[in-house]
CSV table of N, CA and C in Angstrom, one decimal:
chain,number,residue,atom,x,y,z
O,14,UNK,N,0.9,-1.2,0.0
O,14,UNK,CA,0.0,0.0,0.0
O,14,UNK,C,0.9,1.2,0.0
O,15,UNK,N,0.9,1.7,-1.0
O,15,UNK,CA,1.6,3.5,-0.9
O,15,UNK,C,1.2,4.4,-0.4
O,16,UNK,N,1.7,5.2,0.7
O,16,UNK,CA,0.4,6.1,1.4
O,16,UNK,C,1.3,7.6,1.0
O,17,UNK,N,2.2,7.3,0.0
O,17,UNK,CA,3.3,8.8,-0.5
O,17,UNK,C,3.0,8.8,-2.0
O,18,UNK,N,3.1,9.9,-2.9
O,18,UNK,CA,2.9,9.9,-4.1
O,18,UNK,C,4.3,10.2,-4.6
O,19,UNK,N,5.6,10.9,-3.9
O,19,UNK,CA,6.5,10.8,-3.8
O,19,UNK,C,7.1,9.0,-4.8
O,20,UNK,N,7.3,9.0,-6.0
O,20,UNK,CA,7.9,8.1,-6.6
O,20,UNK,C,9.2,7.4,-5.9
O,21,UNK,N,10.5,8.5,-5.2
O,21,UNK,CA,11.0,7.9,-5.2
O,21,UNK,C,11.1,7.2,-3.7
O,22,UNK,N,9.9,8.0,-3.1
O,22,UNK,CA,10.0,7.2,-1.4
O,22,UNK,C,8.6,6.6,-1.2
O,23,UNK,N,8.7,5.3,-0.8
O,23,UNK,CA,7.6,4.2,-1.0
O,23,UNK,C,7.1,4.2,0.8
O,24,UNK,N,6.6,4.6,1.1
O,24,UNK,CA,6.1,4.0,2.6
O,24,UNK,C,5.0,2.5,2.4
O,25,UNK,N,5.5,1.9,3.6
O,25,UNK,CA,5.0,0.5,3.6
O,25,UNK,C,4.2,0.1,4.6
O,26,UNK,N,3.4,-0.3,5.0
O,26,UNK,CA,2.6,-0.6,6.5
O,26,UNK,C,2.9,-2.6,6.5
O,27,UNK,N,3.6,-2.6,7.6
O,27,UNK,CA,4.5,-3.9,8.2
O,27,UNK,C,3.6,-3.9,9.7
O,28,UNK,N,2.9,-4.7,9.7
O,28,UNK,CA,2.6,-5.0,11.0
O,28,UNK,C,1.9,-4.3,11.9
O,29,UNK,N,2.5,-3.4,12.6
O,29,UNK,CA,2.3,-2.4,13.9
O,29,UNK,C,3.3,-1.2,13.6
O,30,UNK,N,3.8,-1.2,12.7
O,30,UNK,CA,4.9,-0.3,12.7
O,30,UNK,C,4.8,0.5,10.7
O,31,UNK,N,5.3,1.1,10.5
O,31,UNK,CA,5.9,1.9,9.2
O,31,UNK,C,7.2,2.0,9.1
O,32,UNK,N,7.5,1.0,8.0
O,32,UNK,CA,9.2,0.9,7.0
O,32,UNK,C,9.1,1.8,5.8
O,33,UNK,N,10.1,2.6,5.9
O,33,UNK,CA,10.5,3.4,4.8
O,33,UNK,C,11.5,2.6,4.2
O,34,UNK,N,11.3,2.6,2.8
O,34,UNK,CA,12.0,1.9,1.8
O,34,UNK,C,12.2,3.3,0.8
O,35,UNK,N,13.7,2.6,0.6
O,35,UNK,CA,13.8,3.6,-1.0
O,35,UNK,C,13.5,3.1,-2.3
O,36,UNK,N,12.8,3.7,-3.1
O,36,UNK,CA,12.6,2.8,-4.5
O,36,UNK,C,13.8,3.1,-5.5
O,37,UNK,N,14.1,1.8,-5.3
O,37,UNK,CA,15.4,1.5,-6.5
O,37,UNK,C,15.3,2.6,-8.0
O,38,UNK,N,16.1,3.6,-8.0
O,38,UNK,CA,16.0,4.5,-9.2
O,38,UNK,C,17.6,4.6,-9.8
O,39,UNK,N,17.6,4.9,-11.3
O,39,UNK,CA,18.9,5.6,-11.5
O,39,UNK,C,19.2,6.6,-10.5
O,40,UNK,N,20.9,6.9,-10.6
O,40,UNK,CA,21.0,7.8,-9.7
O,40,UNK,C,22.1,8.3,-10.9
O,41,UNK,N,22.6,9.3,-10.9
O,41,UNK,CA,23.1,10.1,-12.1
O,41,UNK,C,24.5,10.2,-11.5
O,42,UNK,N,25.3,9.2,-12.0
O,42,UNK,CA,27.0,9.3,-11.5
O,42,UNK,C,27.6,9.9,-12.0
O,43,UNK,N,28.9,10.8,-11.7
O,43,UNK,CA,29.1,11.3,-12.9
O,43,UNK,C,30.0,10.4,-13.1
O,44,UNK,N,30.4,10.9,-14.7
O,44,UNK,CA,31.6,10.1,-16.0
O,44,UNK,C,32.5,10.1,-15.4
O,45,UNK,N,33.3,8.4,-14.8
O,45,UNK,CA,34.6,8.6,-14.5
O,45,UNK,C,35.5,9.0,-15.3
O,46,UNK,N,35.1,8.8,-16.9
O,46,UNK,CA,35.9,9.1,-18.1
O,46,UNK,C,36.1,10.3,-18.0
O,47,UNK,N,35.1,11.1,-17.5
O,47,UNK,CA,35.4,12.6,-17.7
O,47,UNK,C,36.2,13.2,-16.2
O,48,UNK,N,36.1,12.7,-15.5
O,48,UNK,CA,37.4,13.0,-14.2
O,48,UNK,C,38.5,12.8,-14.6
O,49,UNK,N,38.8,11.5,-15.1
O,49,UNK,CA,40.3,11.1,-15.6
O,49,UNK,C,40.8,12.1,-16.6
O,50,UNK,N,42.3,12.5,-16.1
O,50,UNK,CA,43.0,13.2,-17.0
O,50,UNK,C,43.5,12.7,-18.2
O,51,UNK,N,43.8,13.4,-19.4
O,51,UNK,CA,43.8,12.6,-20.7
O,51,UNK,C,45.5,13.0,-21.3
O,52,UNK,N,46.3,12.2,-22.1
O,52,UNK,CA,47.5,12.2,-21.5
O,52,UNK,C,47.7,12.6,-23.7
O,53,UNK,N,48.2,13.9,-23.9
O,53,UNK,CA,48.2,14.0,-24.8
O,53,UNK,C,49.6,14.1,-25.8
O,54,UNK,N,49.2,14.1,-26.8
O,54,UNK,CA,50.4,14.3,-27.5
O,54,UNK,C,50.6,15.2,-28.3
O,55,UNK,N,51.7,16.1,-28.4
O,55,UNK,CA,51.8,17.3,-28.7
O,55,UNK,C,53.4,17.6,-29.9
O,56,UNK,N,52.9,17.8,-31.3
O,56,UNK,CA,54.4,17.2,-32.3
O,56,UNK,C,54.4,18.7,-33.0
O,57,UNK,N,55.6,18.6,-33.3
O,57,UNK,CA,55.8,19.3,-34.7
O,57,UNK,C,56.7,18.7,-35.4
O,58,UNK,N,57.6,19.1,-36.5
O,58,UNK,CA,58.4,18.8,-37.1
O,58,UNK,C,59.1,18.1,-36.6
O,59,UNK,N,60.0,17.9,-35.5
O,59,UNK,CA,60.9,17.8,-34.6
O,59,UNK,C,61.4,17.6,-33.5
O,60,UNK,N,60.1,17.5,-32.9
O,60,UNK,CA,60.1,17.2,-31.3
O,60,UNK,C,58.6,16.5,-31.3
O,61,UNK,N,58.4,15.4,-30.0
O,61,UNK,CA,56.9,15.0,-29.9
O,61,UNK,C,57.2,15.0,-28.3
O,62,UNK,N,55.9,15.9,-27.6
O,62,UNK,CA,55.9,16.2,-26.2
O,62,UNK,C,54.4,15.4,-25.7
O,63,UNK,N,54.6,15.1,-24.3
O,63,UNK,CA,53.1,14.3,-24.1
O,63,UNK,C,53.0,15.2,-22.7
O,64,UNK,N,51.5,15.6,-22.7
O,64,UNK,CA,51.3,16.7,-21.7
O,64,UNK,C,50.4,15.2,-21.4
O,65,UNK,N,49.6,15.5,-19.9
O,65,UNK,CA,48.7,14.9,-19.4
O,65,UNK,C,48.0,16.2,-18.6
O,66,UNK,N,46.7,16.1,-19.1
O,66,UNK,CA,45.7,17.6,-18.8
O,66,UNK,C,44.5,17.1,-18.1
O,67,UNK,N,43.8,17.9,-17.6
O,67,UNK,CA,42.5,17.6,-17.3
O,67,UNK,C,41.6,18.0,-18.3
O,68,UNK,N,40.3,17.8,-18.4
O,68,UNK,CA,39.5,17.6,-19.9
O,68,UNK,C,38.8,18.9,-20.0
O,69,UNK,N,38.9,19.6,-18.4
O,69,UNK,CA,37.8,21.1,-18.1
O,69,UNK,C,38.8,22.0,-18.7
O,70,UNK,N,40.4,21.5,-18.7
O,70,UNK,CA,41.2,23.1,-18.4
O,70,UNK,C,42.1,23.4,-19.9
O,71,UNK,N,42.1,24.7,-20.1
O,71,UNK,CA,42.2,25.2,-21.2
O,71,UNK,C,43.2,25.3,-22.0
O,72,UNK,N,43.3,24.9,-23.1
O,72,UNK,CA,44.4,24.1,-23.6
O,72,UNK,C,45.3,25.3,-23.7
O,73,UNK,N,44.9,26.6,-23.4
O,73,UNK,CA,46.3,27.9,-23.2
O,73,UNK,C,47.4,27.2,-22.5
O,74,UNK,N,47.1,26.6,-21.3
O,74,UNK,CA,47.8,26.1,-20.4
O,74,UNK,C,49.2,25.0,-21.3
O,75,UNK,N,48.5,24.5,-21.6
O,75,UNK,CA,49.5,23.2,-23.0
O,75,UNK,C,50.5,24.2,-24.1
O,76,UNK,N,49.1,25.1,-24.2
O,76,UNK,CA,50.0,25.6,-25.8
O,76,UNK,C,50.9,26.3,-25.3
O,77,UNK,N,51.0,27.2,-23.7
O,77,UNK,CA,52.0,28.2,-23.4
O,77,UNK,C,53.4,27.4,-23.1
O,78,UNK,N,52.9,25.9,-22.3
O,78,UNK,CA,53.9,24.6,-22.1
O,78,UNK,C,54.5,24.4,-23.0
O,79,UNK,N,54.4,24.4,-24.2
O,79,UNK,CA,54.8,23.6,-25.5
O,79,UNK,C,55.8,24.7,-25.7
O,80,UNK,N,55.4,25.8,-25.9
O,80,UNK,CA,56.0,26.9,-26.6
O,80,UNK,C,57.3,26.9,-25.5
O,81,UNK,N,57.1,27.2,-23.9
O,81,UNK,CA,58.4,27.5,-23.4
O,81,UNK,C,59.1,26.6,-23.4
O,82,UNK,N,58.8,25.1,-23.8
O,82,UNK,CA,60.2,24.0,-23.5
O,82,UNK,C,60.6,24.3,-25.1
O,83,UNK,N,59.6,24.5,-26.2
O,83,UNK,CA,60.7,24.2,-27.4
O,83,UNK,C,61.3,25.8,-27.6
O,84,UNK,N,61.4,26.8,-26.8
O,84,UNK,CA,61.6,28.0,-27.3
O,84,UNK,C,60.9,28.5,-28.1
O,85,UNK,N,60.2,29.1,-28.2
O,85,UNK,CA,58.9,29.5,-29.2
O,85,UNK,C,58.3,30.2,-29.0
O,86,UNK,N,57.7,31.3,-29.8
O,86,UNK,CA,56.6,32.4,-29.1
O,86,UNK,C,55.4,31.8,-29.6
O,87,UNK,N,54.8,31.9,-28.0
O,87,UNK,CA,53.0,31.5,-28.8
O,87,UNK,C,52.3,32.1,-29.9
O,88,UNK,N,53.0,33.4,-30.1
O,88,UNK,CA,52.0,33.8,-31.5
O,88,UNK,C,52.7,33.4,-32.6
O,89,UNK,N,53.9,32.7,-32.7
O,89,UNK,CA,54.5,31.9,-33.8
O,89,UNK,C,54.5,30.6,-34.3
O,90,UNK,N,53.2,30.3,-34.0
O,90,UNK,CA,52.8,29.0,-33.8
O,90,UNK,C,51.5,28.9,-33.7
O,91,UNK,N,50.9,27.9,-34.5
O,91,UNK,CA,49.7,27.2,-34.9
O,91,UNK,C,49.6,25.9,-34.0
O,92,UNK,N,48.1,25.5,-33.7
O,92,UNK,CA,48.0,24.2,-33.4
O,92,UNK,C,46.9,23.7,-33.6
O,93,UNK,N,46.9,22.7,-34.3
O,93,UNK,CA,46.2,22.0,-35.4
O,93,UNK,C,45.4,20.6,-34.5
O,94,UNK,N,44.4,20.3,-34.5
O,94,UNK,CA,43.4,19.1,-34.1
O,94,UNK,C,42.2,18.8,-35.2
O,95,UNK,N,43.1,17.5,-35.3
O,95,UNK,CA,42.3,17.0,-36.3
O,95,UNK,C,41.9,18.2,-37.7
O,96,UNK,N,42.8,18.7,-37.8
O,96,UNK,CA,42.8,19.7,-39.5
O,96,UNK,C,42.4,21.0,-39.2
O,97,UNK,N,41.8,21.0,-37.4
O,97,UNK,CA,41.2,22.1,-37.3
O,97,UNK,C,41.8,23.1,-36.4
O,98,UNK,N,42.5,24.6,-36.4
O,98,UNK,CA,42.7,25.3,-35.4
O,98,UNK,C,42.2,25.4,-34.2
O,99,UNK,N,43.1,25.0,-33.0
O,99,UNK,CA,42.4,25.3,-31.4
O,99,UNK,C,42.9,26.7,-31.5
O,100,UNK,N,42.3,26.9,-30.6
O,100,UNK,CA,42.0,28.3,-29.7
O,100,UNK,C,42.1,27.8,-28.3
O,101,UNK,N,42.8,29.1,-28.1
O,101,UNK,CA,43.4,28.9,-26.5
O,101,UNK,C,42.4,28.8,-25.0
O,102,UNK,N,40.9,28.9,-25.6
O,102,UNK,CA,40.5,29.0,-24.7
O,102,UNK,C,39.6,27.7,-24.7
O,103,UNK,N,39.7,27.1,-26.1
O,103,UNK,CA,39.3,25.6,-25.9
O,103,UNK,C,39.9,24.5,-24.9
O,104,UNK,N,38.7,23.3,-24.3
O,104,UNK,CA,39.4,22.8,-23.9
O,104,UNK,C,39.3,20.9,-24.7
O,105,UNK,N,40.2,20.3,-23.7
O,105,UNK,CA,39.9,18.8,-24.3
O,105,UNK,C,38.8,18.4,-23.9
O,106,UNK,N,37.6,18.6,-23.5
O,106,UNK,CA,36.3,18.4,-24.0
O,106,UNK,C,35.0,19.3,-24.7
O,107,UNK,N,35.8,20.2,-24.6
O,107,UNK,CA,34.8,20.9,-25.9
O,107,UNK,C,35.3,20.3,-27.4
O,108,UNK,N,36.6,19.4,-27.4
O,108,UNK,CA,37.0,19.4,-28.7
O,108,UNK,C,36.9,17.8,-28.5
O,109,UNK,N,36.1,17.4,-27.8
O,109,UNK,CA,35.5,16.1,-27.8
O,109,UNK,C,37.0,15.4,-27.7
O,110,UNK,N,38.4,15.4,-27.3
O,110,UNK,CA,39.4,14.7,-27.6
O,110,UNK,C,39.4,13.6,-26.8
O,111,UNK,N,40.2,12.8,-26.8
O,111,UNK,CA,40.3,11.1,-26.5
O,111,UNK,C,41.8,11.0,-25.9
O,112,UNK,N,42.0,10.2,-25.1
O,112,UNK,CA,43.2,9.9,-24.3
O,112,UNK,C,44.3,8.9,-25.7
O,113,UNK,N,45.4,9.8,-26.0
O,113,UNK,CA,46.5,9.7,-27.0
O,113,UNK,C,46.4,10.6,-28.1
O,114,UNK,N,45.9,11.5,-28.2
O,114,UNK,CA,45.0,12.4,-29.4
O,114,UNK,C,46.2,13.4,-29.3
O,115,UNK,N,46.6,13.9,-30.6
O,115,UNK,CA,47.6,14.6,-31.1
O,115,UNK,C,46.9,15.5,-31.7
O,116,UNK,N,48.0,16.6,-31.3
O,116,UNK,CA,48.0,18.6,-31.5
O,116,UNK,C,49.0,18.6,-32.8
O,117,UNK,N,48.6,19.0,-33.5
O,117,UNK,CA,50.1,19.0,-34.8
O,117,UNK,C,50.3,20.8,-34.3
O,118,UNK,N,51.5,21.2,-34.2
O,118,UNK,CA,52.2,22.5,-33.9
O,118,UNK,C,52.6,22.8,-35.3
O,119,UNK,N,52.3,24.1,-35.6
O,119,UNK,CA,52.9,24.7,-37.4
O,119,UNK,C,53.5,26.3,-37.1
O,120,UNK,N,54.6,26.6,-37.9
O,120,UNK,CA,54.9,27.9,-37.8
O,120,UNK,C,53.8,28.7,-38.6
O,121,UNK,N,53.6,29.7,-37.7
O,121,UNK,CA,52.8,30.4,-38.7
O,121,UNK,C,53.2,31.5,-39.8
O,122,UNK,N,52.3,31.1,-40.9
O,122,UNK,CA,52.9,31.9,-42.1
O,122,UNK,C,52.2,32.6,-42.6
O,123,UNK,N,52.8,34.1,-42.4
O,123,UNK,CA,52.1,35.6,-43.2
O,123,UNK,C,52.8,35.7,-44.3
O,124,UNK,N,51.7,36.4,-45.2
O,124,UNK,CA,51.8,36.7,-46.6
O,124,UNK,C,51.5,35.4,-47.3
O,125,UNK,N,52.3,35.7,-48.4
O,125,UNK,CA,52.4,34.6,-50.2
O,125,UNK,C,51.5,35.0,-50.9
O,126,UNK,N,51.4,34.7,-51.9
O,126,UNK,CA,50.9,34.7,-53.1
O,126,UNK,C,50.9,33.2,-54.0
């Protein structure tokens, strides 16, 4: 007998007394996939660097990393995912990436014809 309309709390009448039971529901875990840090890889011509990042935090953080160990100025330099320019305030889940997922690094080039 339910004497609650409450779905997820069931009251029960047992004898002389009332047991509260919880009713068995999803409970909304979060993604352990998305806690785990994702361990990346970061190339250019010449060098291949593997950062390990968290998925929330903003890949500025990597691209300023990259730039100081290879000597490099961040605005002389492109970084490429999957064919497409990041932006520094992207992170590794807005760009949906995957744990071993490569940054291709390019100098960048003004002018030509």
């Amino acid at each position: 007998m339910t004497l609650c309309s409450d779905p997820l709390l069931e009251i029960k009448s047992r004898s002389a007394f009332l047991a509260f039971t919880q009713v068995p529901h999803e409970i909304d875990k979060p993604n352990l996939q998305s806690s785990k840090p994702l361990l990346l890889n970061v190339t250019d011509n010449n060098n291949e660097v593997f950062f390990k990042i968290k998925r929330s935090t903003q890949l500025k953080k990597l691209m300023d990393a990259f730039c100081e160990r290879q000597g490099k100025a961040p605005n002389s330099v492109r970084f490429l995912f999957d064919g497409s320019r990041v932006q520094p305030t992207d992170s590794p889940d807005k760009l949906d990436m995957q744990d071993g997922d490569t940054l291709e690094v390019h100098q960048e080039q003004i002018g030509g014809q």
